[in-house]
Structures are given as structure tokens and as C-alpha cells.
Coordinates of C-alpha atoms and ligand atoms in Angstrom, one line a residue:
M1 CA 12.8 -11.3 -19.0
C2 CA 12.5 -7.7 -18.4
V3 CA 10.7 -5.6 -15.8
I4 CA 9.9 -2.0 -16.5
G5 CA 9.4 0.2 -13.4
L6 CA 11.2 -0.4 -10.2
G7 CA 8.8 0.9 -7.6
Y8 CA 7.3 -1.4 -5.0
L9 CA 5.6 -3.5 -7.6
G10 CA 8.4 -3.7 -10.2
A11 CA 11.3 -4.1 -7.8
T12 CA 9.5 -6.8 -5.9
H13 CA 8.4 -8.6 -9.0
A14 CA 11.9 -8.5 -10.5
L15 CA 13.4 -10.0 -7.4
A16 CA 10.7 -12.6 -7.0
M17 CA 11.3 -13.6 -10.6
A18 CA 15.1 -13.9 -9.9
K19 CA 14.2 -16.1 -6.8
L20 CA 12.4 -18.4 -9.2
G21 CA 15.6 -18.6 -11.2
H22 CA 14.8 -16.3 -14.1
H23 CA 17.3 -13.9 -15.6
V24 CA 15.9 -10.4 -15.1
V25 CA 16.8 -7.0 -16.5
G26 CA 15.1 -4.3 -14.4
I27 CA 14.5 -0.9 -16.2
D28 CA 13.7 2.4 -14.6
L29 CA 14.2 5.9 -15.9
D30 CA 15.5 7.0 -12.5
S31 CA 19.2 6.4 -12.9
T32 CA 19.9 7.0 -9.2
K33 CA 17.5 4.1 -8.3
V34 CA 19.2 1.9 -11.0
E35 CA 22.7 2.7 -9.7
S36 CA 21.6 2.0 -6.1
M37 CA 20.0 -1.3 -7.0
N38 CA 23.0 -2.4 -9.0
A39 CA 25.0 -1.7 -5.9
G40 CA 22.7 -3.9 -3.8
K41 CA 20.8 -1.1 -2.1
M42 CA 17.0 -0.7 -2.1
S43 CA 15.6 2.8 -2.2
F44 CA 12.7 2.0 0.1
H45 CA 12.1 -0.1 3.2
E46 CA 10.5 -3.5 2.5
P47 CA 11.4 -6.5 4.6
G48 CA 13.5 -9.1 2.8
L49 CA 14.0 -7.2 -0.4
E50 CA 17.5 -6.0 0.1
V51 CA 18.7 -9.5 1.0
A52 CA 17.0 -10.9 -2.1
L53 CA 18.6 -8.2 -4.2
R54 CA 22.1 -9.0 -3.0
E55 CA 21.5 -12.7 -3.5
A56 CA 20.2 -12.1 -7.1
L57 CA 23.1 -9.8 -7.9
S58 CA 25.6 -12.3 -6.6
K59 CA 24.1 -15.1 -8.7
E60 CA 24.1 -12.7 -11.7
L61 CA 20.3 -13.2 -12.1
V62 CA 19.5 -9.5 -12.2
R63 CA 20.8 -6.3 -13.5
F64 CA 19.3 -2.9 -13.7
Q65 CA 19.5 -0.2 -16.3
A66 CA 18.0 3.2 -17.2
S67 CA 17.6 2.6 -20.9
F68 CA 15.4 0.2 -22.9
E69 CA 18.3 -1.0 -25.0
M70 CA 18.6 -4.8 -25.0
T71 CA 21.3 -7.0 -26.3
E72 CA 18.6 -9.4 -27.4
P73 CA 14.8 -9.0 -27.1
A74 CA 13.4 -10.3 -23.9
E75 CA 11.0 -13.3 -24.0
V76 CA 8.7 -11.7 -21.5
V77 CA 8.4 -8.0 -20.5
F78 CA 6.5 -6.9 -17.5
I79 CA 5.1 -3.4 -17.3
C80 CA 5.1 -2.4 -13.6
V81 CA 5.1 1.4 -13.8
G82 CA 2.9 3.6 -11.6
T83 CA -0.6 4.9 -12.4
P84 CA -0.9 7.8 -10.0
Q85 CA -4.1 9.7 -9.4
T86 CA -4.6 12.7 -11.6
G87 CA -6.0 16.0 -10.3
S88 CA -9.2 16.2 -8.3
G89 CA -11.3 14.0 -10.7
G90 CA -9.5 11.0 -9.2
S91 CA -8.9 9.2 -12.5
A92 CA -5.7 7.1 -12.9
D93 CA -2.9 8.6 -15.0
T94 CA -2.0 5.9 -17.5
S95 CA 0.6 8.0 -19.4
Y96 CA 3.6 6.1 -17.9
V97 CA 2.0 2.8 -19.0
F98 CA 1.6 4.1 -22.6
A99 CA 5.1 5.7 -22.6
A100 CA 6.7 2.5 -21.5
G101 CA 4.6 0.5 -24.0
E102 CA 5.5 2.8 -26.9
T103 CA 9.2 2.7 -26.2
L104 CA 9.0 -1.0 -25.7
S105 CA 7.3 -1.5 -29.1
K106 CA 10.6 -0.6 -30.7
A107 CA 12.6 -3.1 -28.7
V108 CA 10.4 -6.3 -28.8
S109 CA 10.3 -9.2 -31.3
R110 CA 7.2 -10.8 -32.7
E111 CA 7.5 -13.6 -30.1
T112 CA 8.0 -11.3 -27.0
V113 CA 5.1 -11.4 -24.6
V114 CA 4.3 -8.1 -23.0
V115 CA 2.6 -8.4 -19.6
G116 CA 0.8 -5.6 -17.8
K117 CA 0.9 -5.7 -14.1
S118 CA 0.2 -2.0 -13.3
T119 CA -3.2 -1.3 -11.8
V120 CA -5.1 0.3 -14.7
P121 CA -8.7 1.4 -15.5
V122 CA -10.5 -1.3 -17.3
G123 CA -10.1 -0.9 -21.1
T124 CA -6.5 0.3 -20.9
A125 CA -4.9 -3.0 -22.1
A126 CA -6.9 -3.0 -25.3
A127 CA -5.9 0.6 -26.1
L128 CA -2.3 -0.2 -25.2
R129 CA -2.2 -3.3 -27.4
K130 CA -3.6 -1.3 -30.4
R131 CA -1.0 1.5 -29.9
M132 CA 1.9 -0.8 -29.4
S133 CA 1.0 -2.9 -32.5
E134 CA 0.8 0.3 -34.5
V135 CA 4.3 1.4 -33.4
A136 CA 5.9 -2.1 -33.7
G137 CA 4.3 -2.8 -37.1
F138 CA 3.1 -6.3 -36.1
P139 CA 0.6 -7.6 -33.6
I140 CA 1.9 -7.4 -30.1
H141 CA 1.3 -10.3 -27.7
L142 CA -0.1 -8.6 -24.7
A143 CA -1.5 -10.2 -21.5
W144 CA -2.7 -8.8 -18.2
N145 CA -1.6 -10.3 -14.9
P146 CA -2.5 -8.3 -11.9
E147 CA -0.4 -8.4 -8.7
F148 CA -1.9 -8.6 -5.2
L149 CA 1.2 -8.0 -3.0
R150 CA 0.9 -6.0 0.1
E151 CA 3.6 -3.6 1.3
G152 CA 5.4 -5.1 4.4
T153 CA 5.0 -8.6 3.0
A154 CA 5.6 -7.9 -0.6
L155 CA 8.2 -10.6 -1.5
E156 CA 6.4 -13.3 0.4
D157 CA 3.1 -12.3 -1.2
S158 CA 4.7 -12.5 -4.7
L159 CA 6.2 -15.9 -4.2
N160 CA 3.2 -17.4 -2.4
P161 CA 0.2 -15.6 -3.9
D162 CA -3.4 -16.7 -3.1
R163 CA -3.9 -17.0 -6.8
I164 CA -2.5 -16.1 -10.2
V165 CA -4.8 -14.3 -12.6
I166 CA -4.0 -14.3 -16.3
G167 CA -6.0 -12.4 -18.9
S168 CA -4.8 -12.7 -22.5
W169 CA -6.0 -12.6 -26.1
D170 CA -3.9 -15.5 -27.3
D171 CA -2.6 -18.8 -26.3
H172 CA 1.1 -18.0 -26.8
S173 CA 1.0 -15.3 -24.1
S174 CA -0.8 -17.4 -21.5
Q175 CA 1.4 -20.4 -22.1
K176 CA 4.5 -18.2 -21.7
L177 CA 3.2 -16.8 -18.4
K178 CA 2.4 -20.3 -17.1
E179 CA 6.1 -21.2 -17.9
V180 CA 7.2 -18.1 -15.9
Y181 CA 5.1 -19.0 -12.9
K182 CA 5.6 -22.8 -13.1
P183 CA 7.4 -23.1 -9.7
I184 CA 4.5 -21.3 -8.1
L185 CA 1.8 -23.1 -10.0
D186 CA 3.4 -26.5 -9.2
K187 CA 2.8 -25.8 -5.5
G188 CA -0.9 -25.9 -6.2
T189 CA -1.5 -22.1 -6.4
P190 CA -4.9 -21.6 -8.1
L191 CA -4.6 -20.2 -11.7
I192 CA -7.5 -18.2 -12.9
E193 CA -7.6 -17.6 -16.7
V194 CA -10.0 -14.8 -17.7
N195 CA -10.5 -12.3 -20.5
V196 CA -8.4 -9.2 -20.4
P197 CA -11.0 -6.7 -19.1
T198 CA -11.8 -9.1 -16.3
A199 CA -8.1 -9.3 -15.4
E200 CA -7.8 -5.5 -15.3
L201 CA -11.0 -5.3 -13.2
V202 CA -10.0 -8.1 -10.7
K203 CA -7.3 -5.9 -9.3
V204 CA -9.5 -2.7 -8.7
A205 CA -12.4 -4.8 -7.6
A206 CA -10.3 -6.6 -5.0
N207 CA -8.9 -3.3 -3.6
A208 CA -12.3 -1.7 -3.7
F209 CA -13.7 -4.6 -1.7
L210 CA -10.9 -4.3 0.9
A211 CA -11.4 -0.6 1.2
T212 CA -15.1 -1.1 1.6
K213 CA -14.5 -3.6 4.4
V214 CA -12.3 -1.2 6.3
S215 CA -14.8 1.6 5.9
F216 CA -17.6 -0.6 6.9
I217 CA -16.1 -1.3 10.2
N218 CA -15.1 2.4 10.6
A219 CA -18.7 3.3 9.9
M220 CA -19.7 0.9 12.7
A221 CA -17.1 2.7 14.9
E222 CA -18.9 6.0 14.2
I223 CA -22.2 4.4 15.4
A224 CA -20.4 2.8 18.4
E225 CA -19.1 6.2 19.4
V226 CA -22.5 7.7 19.7
S227 CA -24.3 4.6 21.1
G228 CA -21.9 3.3 23.7
A229 CA -21.2 0.1 21.7
D230 CA -17.7 -1.2 21.1
A231 CA -16.6 -1.6 17.5
V232 CA -13.7 -3.9 18.3
E233 CA -15.9 -6.4 20.1
L234 CA -18.5 -6.0 17.3
A235 CA -15.9 -6.8 14.6
D236 CA -14.9 -9.9 16.6
A237 CA -18.5 -11.0 16.9
I238 CA -19.4 -10.6 13.3
G239 CA -16.0 -11.9 12.1
Y240 CA -16.8 -15.4 13.4
D241 CA -19.3 -15.7 10.6
E242 CA -17.2 -17.2 7.9
R243 CA -19.2 -15.4 5.2
I244 CA -17.9 -12.1 6.8
G245 CA -14.5 -13.2 8.1
N246 CA -12.4 -11.4 10.6
K247 CA -9.7 -9.9 8.3
F248 CA -9.7 -6.3 7.3
L249 CA -12.2 -5.5 10.0
R250 CA -9.8 -3.5 12.2
N251 CA -11.3 0.0 12.9
G252 CA -9.0 2.9 13.4
I253 CA -7.7 5.9 11.5
G254 CA -8.4 4.2 8.3
F255 CA -6.7 3.1 5.1
G256 CA -3.9 4.9 3.3
G257 CA -1.0 4.1 1.0
G258 CA -0.4 4.3 -2.7
C259 CA -3.1 1.8 -3.6
L260 CA -6.5 1.6 -1.8
P261 CA -7.3 5.4 -1.7
K262 CA -6.2 6.0 -5.3
D263 CA -7.7 2.8 -6.7
I264 CA -11.2 3.5 -5.4
R265 CA -11.2 7.0 -6.8
G266 CA -9.8 5.8 -10.1
F267 CA -12.5 3.1 -10.2
V268 CA -15.3 5.7 -9.7
A269 CA -13.8 7.9 -12.4
R270 CA -13.6 5.0 -14.9
A271 CA -17.1 3.8 -14.1
E272 CA -18.4 7.3 -14.8
E273 CA -16.6 7.4 -18.1
L274 CA -18.2 4.1 -19.0
G275 CA -21.7 5.5 -18.1
A276 CA -21.9 3.1 -15.0
G277 CA -20.9 5.6 -12.3
E278 CA -24.0 4.7 -10.2
A279 CA -22.7 1.1 -9.8
V280 CA -19.8 2.2 -7.7
S281 CA -20.9 5.5 -6.3
F282 CA -20.9 3.9 -2.9
L283 CA -17.1 4.0 -3.1
K284 CA -17.4 7.8 -2.6
D285 CA -18.9 7.0 0.8
V286 CA -16.2 4.5 1.4
D287 CA -13.7 7.3 0.8
A288 CA -15.6 9.9 2.9
I289 CA -15.9 7.5 5.9
N290 CA -12.2 6.9 5.6
Q291 CA -11.5 10.7 5.6
R292 CA -13.8 11.3 8.5
R293 CA -11.7 9.0 10.8
R294 CA -8.8 11.4 10.4
A295 CA -11.0 14.4 11.3
R296 CA -12.3 12.4 14.3
V297 CA -8.8 12.3 15.8
L298 CA -8.4 16.0 15.4
A299 CA -11.8 16.5 17.1
L300 CA -10.8 14.2 20.0
A301 CA -7.5 16.0 20.5
E302 CA -9.4 19.3 20.7
Q303 CA -12.0 17.8 23.0
E304 CA -9.3 16.6 25.3
L305 CA -6.8 19.5 25.1
G306 CA -9.0 22.4 24.4
E307 CA -7.2 25.0 22.2
L308 CA -4.5 23.1 20.3
Q309 CA -2.1 26.1 20.0
N310 CA 1.3 25.2 21.5
K311 CA 0.0 21.9 22.9
K312 CA 2.7 19.2 22.6
V313 CA 1.6 16.2 20.7
L314 CA 3.6 13.0 19.8
M315 CA 2.6 11.1 16.7
M316 CA 3.9 7.5 17.0
G317 CA 4.3 6.2 13.5
L318 CA 4.1 8.0 10.1
S319 CA 3.9 5.3 7.5
F320 CA 0.5 4.1 6.3
K321 CA 1.2 0.7 7.7
P322 CA 4.0 -1.0 9.7
D323 CA 7.0 -2.6 8.1
S324 CA 7.0 0.1 5.4
D325 CA 8.3 3.6 5.1
D326 CA 5.6 4.5 2.6
M327 CA 3.8 7.7 3.6
R328 CA 1.7 8.2 0.5
D329 CA -1.8 9.2 1.7
S330 CA -0.8 8.1 5.2
P331 CA -3.5 8.8 7.9
A332 CA -0.8 9.2 10.6
L333 CA 1.1 11.8 8.6
E334 CA -2.0 13.7 7.6
I335 CA -3.2 13.9 11.2
A336 CA 0.2 15.1 12.3
L337 CA 0.2 17.8 9.7
R338 CA -3.3 18.9 10.5
L339 CA -2.5 19.1 14.2
A340 CA 0.6 21.2 13.4
Q341 CA -1.6 23.4 11.2
A342 CA -3.9 23.9 14.1
G343 CA -0.9 25.3 16.1
A344 CA 0.1 22.2 18.1
K345 CA 3.8 21.4 18.5
V346 CA 3.9 18.0 16.9
T347 CA 6.8 15.6 17.4
V348 CA 6.9 12.6 15.0
H349 CA 8.5 9.3 15.7
D350 CA 8.7 6.3 13.4
P351 CA 11.1 3.3 13.5
V352 CA 12.1 3.7 9.8
S353 CA 10.2 6.4 8.0
L354 CA 12.0 9.5 9.2
A355 CA 14.8 9.0 6.6
A356 CA 12.2 8.9 3.8
L357 CA 10.5 12.0 5.3
G358 CA 13.8 13.8 4.7
N359 CA 13.4 17.6 4.8
K360 CA 9.7 17.5 3.9
H361 CA 7.3 19.1 6.3
P362 CA 9.7 21.1 8.5
E363 CA 6.8 22.0 10.8
L364 CA 7.0 18.5 12.3
I365 CA 9.7 17.9 15.0
R366 CA 11.5 14.7 14.2
E367 CA 12.8 12.4 17.0
Q368 CA 14.3 9.0 16.4
D369 CA 14.5 8.0 20.0
L370 CA 11.0 7.1 21.4
S371 CA 11.8 8.0 25.0
A372 CA 13.1 11.4 24.0
A373 CA 10.1 11.9 21.7
A374 CA 7.7 11.2 24.6
K375 CA 9.3 13.8 26.9
D376 CA 6.8 16.4 28.2
Q377 CA 4.0 15.6 25.7
D378 CA 0.4 16.6 26.4
L379 CA -1.0 13.9 24.1
V380 CA 0.4 10.8 22.5
I381 CA -1.3 9.3 19.4
L382 CA -0.6 5.9 18.0
G383 CA -0.9 6.3 14.2
T384 CA 0.9 3.2 12.9
E385 CA 0.9 -0.1 14.7
W386 CA 4.7 -0.8 14.6
S387 CA 5.5 -3.6 17.1
E388 CA 7.8 -1.2 19.0
Y389 CA 4.7 0.7 20.1
K390 CA 2.7 -2.4 21.1
A391 CA 5.6 -3.3 23.4
I392 CA 5.6 0.0 25.3
E393 CA 5.5 -0.4 29.0
P394 CA 2.8 2.2 30.0
T395 CA 4.0 2.9 33.6
A396 CA 7.6 3.9 32.6
F397 CA 6.3 5.6 29.5
G398 CA 3.9 7.6 31.7
D399 CA 6.9 9.0 33.6
L400 CA 8.2 10.7 30.5
V401 CA 5.1 12.6 29.3
A402 CA 3.5 15.8 30.8
N403 CA 0.0 14.4 30.6
K404 CA -0.9 10.7 30.5
L405 CA -3.3 10.9 27.6
I406 CA -3.2 8.6 24.6
I407 CA -5.4 8.0 21.5
D408 CA -4.9 4.5 20.1
G409 CA -5.6 5.2 16.4
R410 CA -5.2 1.5 15.5
N411 CA -6.8 -0.3 18.4
V412 CA -3.7 -2.4 19.1
L413 CA -2.8 -1.4 22.7
D414 CA -3.9 -3.3 25.7
V415 CA -6.5 -1.0 27.2
A416 CA -6.4 -2.5 30.7
S417 CA -2.7 -2.2 31.2
W418 CA -2.7 1.4 30.1
R419 CA -5.6 2.3 32.3
A420 CA -3.9 0.5 35.2
A421 CA -0.9 2.7 34.7
D422 CA -3.2 5.7 35.1
W423 CA -3.4 6.8 31.5
R424 CA -6.5 8.4 30.1
F425 CA -7.0 6.0 27.2
I426 CA -9.0 6.9 24.1
A427 CA -9.6 4.3 21.4
L428 CA -11.5 4.9 18.2
G429 CA -14.9 3.2 18.1
R430 CA -14.4 1.8 21.6
N431 CA -16.4 2.3 24.7
V432 CA -13.4 2.2 26.9
H433 CA -12.7 5.8 27.8
N434 CA -11.9 6.3 31.5
Ligands
UGA1 C1 -3.2 -3.2 -0.9 C2 -3.9 -4.6 -1.1 O1 -4.1 -5.2 0.2 C3 -3.0 -5.5 -1.9 O2 -3.6 -6.8 -2.1 C4 -2.7 -4.8 -3.2 O3 -1.9 -5.6 -4.1 C5 -2.0 -3.5 -3.0 O4 -2.9 -2.7 -2.2 C6 -1.8 -2.8 -4.3 O5 -2.8 -2.4 -4.9 O6 -0.7 -2.8 -4.8 P1 -1.3 -2.3 0.7 O7 -1.7 -1.0 0.2 O8 0.2 -2.7 0.8 O9 -2.0 -3.5 -0.1 O10 -1.8 -2.4 2.2 P2 -3.0 -3.1 3.0 O11 -2.5 -4.2 3.8 O12 -4.1 -3.4 2.0 O13 -3.5 -1.9 3.9 C7 -4.0 -0.7 3.4 C8 -4.4 0.2 4.5 O14 -5.6 -0.3 5.2 C9 -3.4 0.4 5.6 O15 -3.3 1.8 5.9 C10 -3.9 -0.3 6.8 O16 -3.6 0.3 8.0 C11 -5.4 -0.2 6.6 N1 -6.2 -1.2 7.2 C12 -6.1 -2.5 6.9 C13 -7.1 -0.9 8.2 O17 -7.3 0.3 8.6 N2 -7.8 -1.9 8.9 C14 -7.7 -3.2 8.5 O18 -8.4 -4.0 9.1 C15 -6.8 -3.5 7.5

């Protein structure tokens, strides 16, 4: 089989397929990435992937290339390229999907099954199938098979998914996909066969629901902040109701990453194109609530420190979530940049993301050592809940800073022990300020 696009989705999928014993050719136009993967080196941080890559290379189950040329046509080709947000309208840019599809049309056989895994606006698959069939000169077998992996647990999620969703127009495609996933399906993983628009929509609907859940609890945090209630206790209390559930109810500085923010905007844009914009206009509020949490941290910093000019602030964590070095639309990074813009001297620490930050944003002071980073700070903010931060001993840490003031942006620190160590402790949506 062949996997086109070696980002988070494609690289993980290629290696998951190799783990199942399939022979995989990974294709990406970025030749540096291709070379690095052929040499057993991942270009981003994701637990377990590099080990899986080396294992697959040593078993000769994978190889990577920058061209579409095949010695023989693949039985199955997965399209895993990105669909970034375009401009301010928020719609998803599907040009990489179509470019991959068109090039692919010249390299496939009549039997090849092409499988879309990229997150696309509903209706993309039908247009892609038409275009590819025109270029190929015969009807292309196209199926849609969304992926639900999370960064930080990507490989595990791919190999042990909650469900497999397949949307196809023909039996040949769905049978082929069932063969591909046989080891996973044999474990009893639910298989949901749907029509193609449903398969496309399942992915954006799931991400929209997750984003809504996070923004719901962040909206409750806003109410808690003005009413003396505690949003963490509230989430706990409502989460016991199984219909609500306690997952994705952690309030804080909100969601970021390459998926949730972009997908809700893309969904709104597509619904508007279809004349059904009103149906999902609430997602604009979901987005706005999420953005307000970032502004809230800025306001709290000003409230505590007064004028931010020349104040020393440490941002602990830069990635949008722990166990990843992905800083796309990261709340922690954006808050750090906005504090620096307001004149603060912002030091950033992150267990893995500083390398990925590279030379971008020179206004941020980088420090790889947490104790050195904490030295003489006026304010510490926890922006990403890496376990290293959860393990901080507040008394010793307090000896390093100039001012024992912390904002827990993720509600993961033990309030009592920080307060006992004489810190002024501020947590979003919590009535715990001392
Ligand atoms: C998300 C979905 O969870 C995956 O199912 C999906 O496959 C993926 O997008 C995708 O479209 O490719 P991911 O972006 O890796 O996965 O991360 P999540 O675990 O969903 O977290 C997203 C953001 O929400 C993070 O910034 C996290 O800190 C935040 N979050 C999550 C909260 O603020 N509170 C919570 O309770 C949970």
C-alpha cells in the first residue's frame, strides 16, 4: 500500500499499517522529511513513532520517497495530506488533496482502492472521485475512512481505535479496507459502514463536538469567575452523569493544535456554502469562548502585575498539549507572544518544543533548564500540562523566583500544596485565589 503525506496523520498511519504487517511506501514531496524517515529519524515529537519507524525499516516493511513513481501500482493508496485553513474565511484548503489525487490518477490501476483520510469539507470526496476518474480515464475506486488519532497517543490510537468508519461507493473498496484492517477488526473494534458524505462529516462532527465540550466548560469557568463558583468542582459534579461524561471537561486556556480550531472554522465555512450556516453558527461562539480564555490570562497578568512593561514572566510549556512539540494555534505560545508584545520579558520553557521553535519568535527568551528558567521571575504561567510541571516541588521552586505568583492555565497543580508553600495561586475558573 501507499500513504501520501507524511505529517502526523500520514506518518502515523504508514507506521501503524507496517505494524499490522503491510508493506508500505510513504510519499511526501518534502525530500528532507523523506530522507530523514528513511534514516530512521522522525521530524516531529510523537511518543513511540521513532521506535516503530526503526522497527518497520529493519523489517523492510516501509520505505519513503518523494516521487509518485511506483514499480507496480499499489493495491490501496491512502491520501493523508493536510487541509490547512485558508485566509480569514476559515474554509479548508483542499488543494493538496486534489493535487495528490490528480498525480495519483496517473499511477493507479483499475483495481487500486484510493482511500481519503484527510479531514475535508463534506462533498470533497465526490468532487475528487470525479476529477480523478477524468484524469485516469476509468472510474476510480474511492473510499473515505476518517482517522481519529490524537497527538501524544497517535500510534496507540491508530492501532486501537474506538471504531473504524468506512464510507464507500462500491463493494470492492470497502472489502479491501476490511482486509487492511482485519487485525484490528478481529479484536472486536466496531466497524461503521456509512455513505461517503457521512464518513466525511463524522470527522468534523466529532471534532466540533469535542471543541464544544471544552468551550462549554470554559464558558462555565467564565461564570464561575464572576460568581464565586468553582468550574473544576462543577465539571466533576456534572461529569458523574454518564450522559455528560467527565472527559474533555477540563477548563483552562482552551484548545489549540492543528485540528480542533481549524476544523470548527472549516465546518462553519462549508455549512455556509451549503446554505446551512445557521445550523452550526454556534461554533463561532465555541471559537470565541476559546479565544477569550487566552485574553483572560493576559488580563489576570495585568491585574496582578500592573503595567507589564519589563515584568519577567515564565511560560511553562509551549506545545498545544503535552507529549507533542506541535505549536500550531497553541494557547500557551500565543499567550507568551502577547505578553511579550505588551512589553513583558517572557522566558519560555518546554521539555521538547524548543527545538521545533527554532529561531522563530526571537522576542521570547528560551531556557531549556526549568530551574534556570524560573530564576527571578515575577510571574509563572503553566500553559501546557507536561508531567514535569505537575511534579514541581513548590517550596524549592519558590526560592528561585522573585515573586511567588503562579497562574495554572490547565488546572493540574495541587492548589493546597502551592498555597502552603506561600504562593499566590491563580487558577482559571476556580474560586481558590488566596
Ligand atoms: C483532536 C481529536 O481529539 C482527535 O480525535 C482527532 O483525530 C484530531 O484532533 C485530528 O483531527 O486529527 P488533538 O488535536 O491531537 O486531537 O488533541 P486533543 O486531545 O483533542 O486536544 C485538543 C486541545 O484541547 C488541546 O489543546 C487540549 O489541551 C485541549 N483540551 C482537551 C482542553 O482544553 N480541555 C480538555 O478537557 C481536553
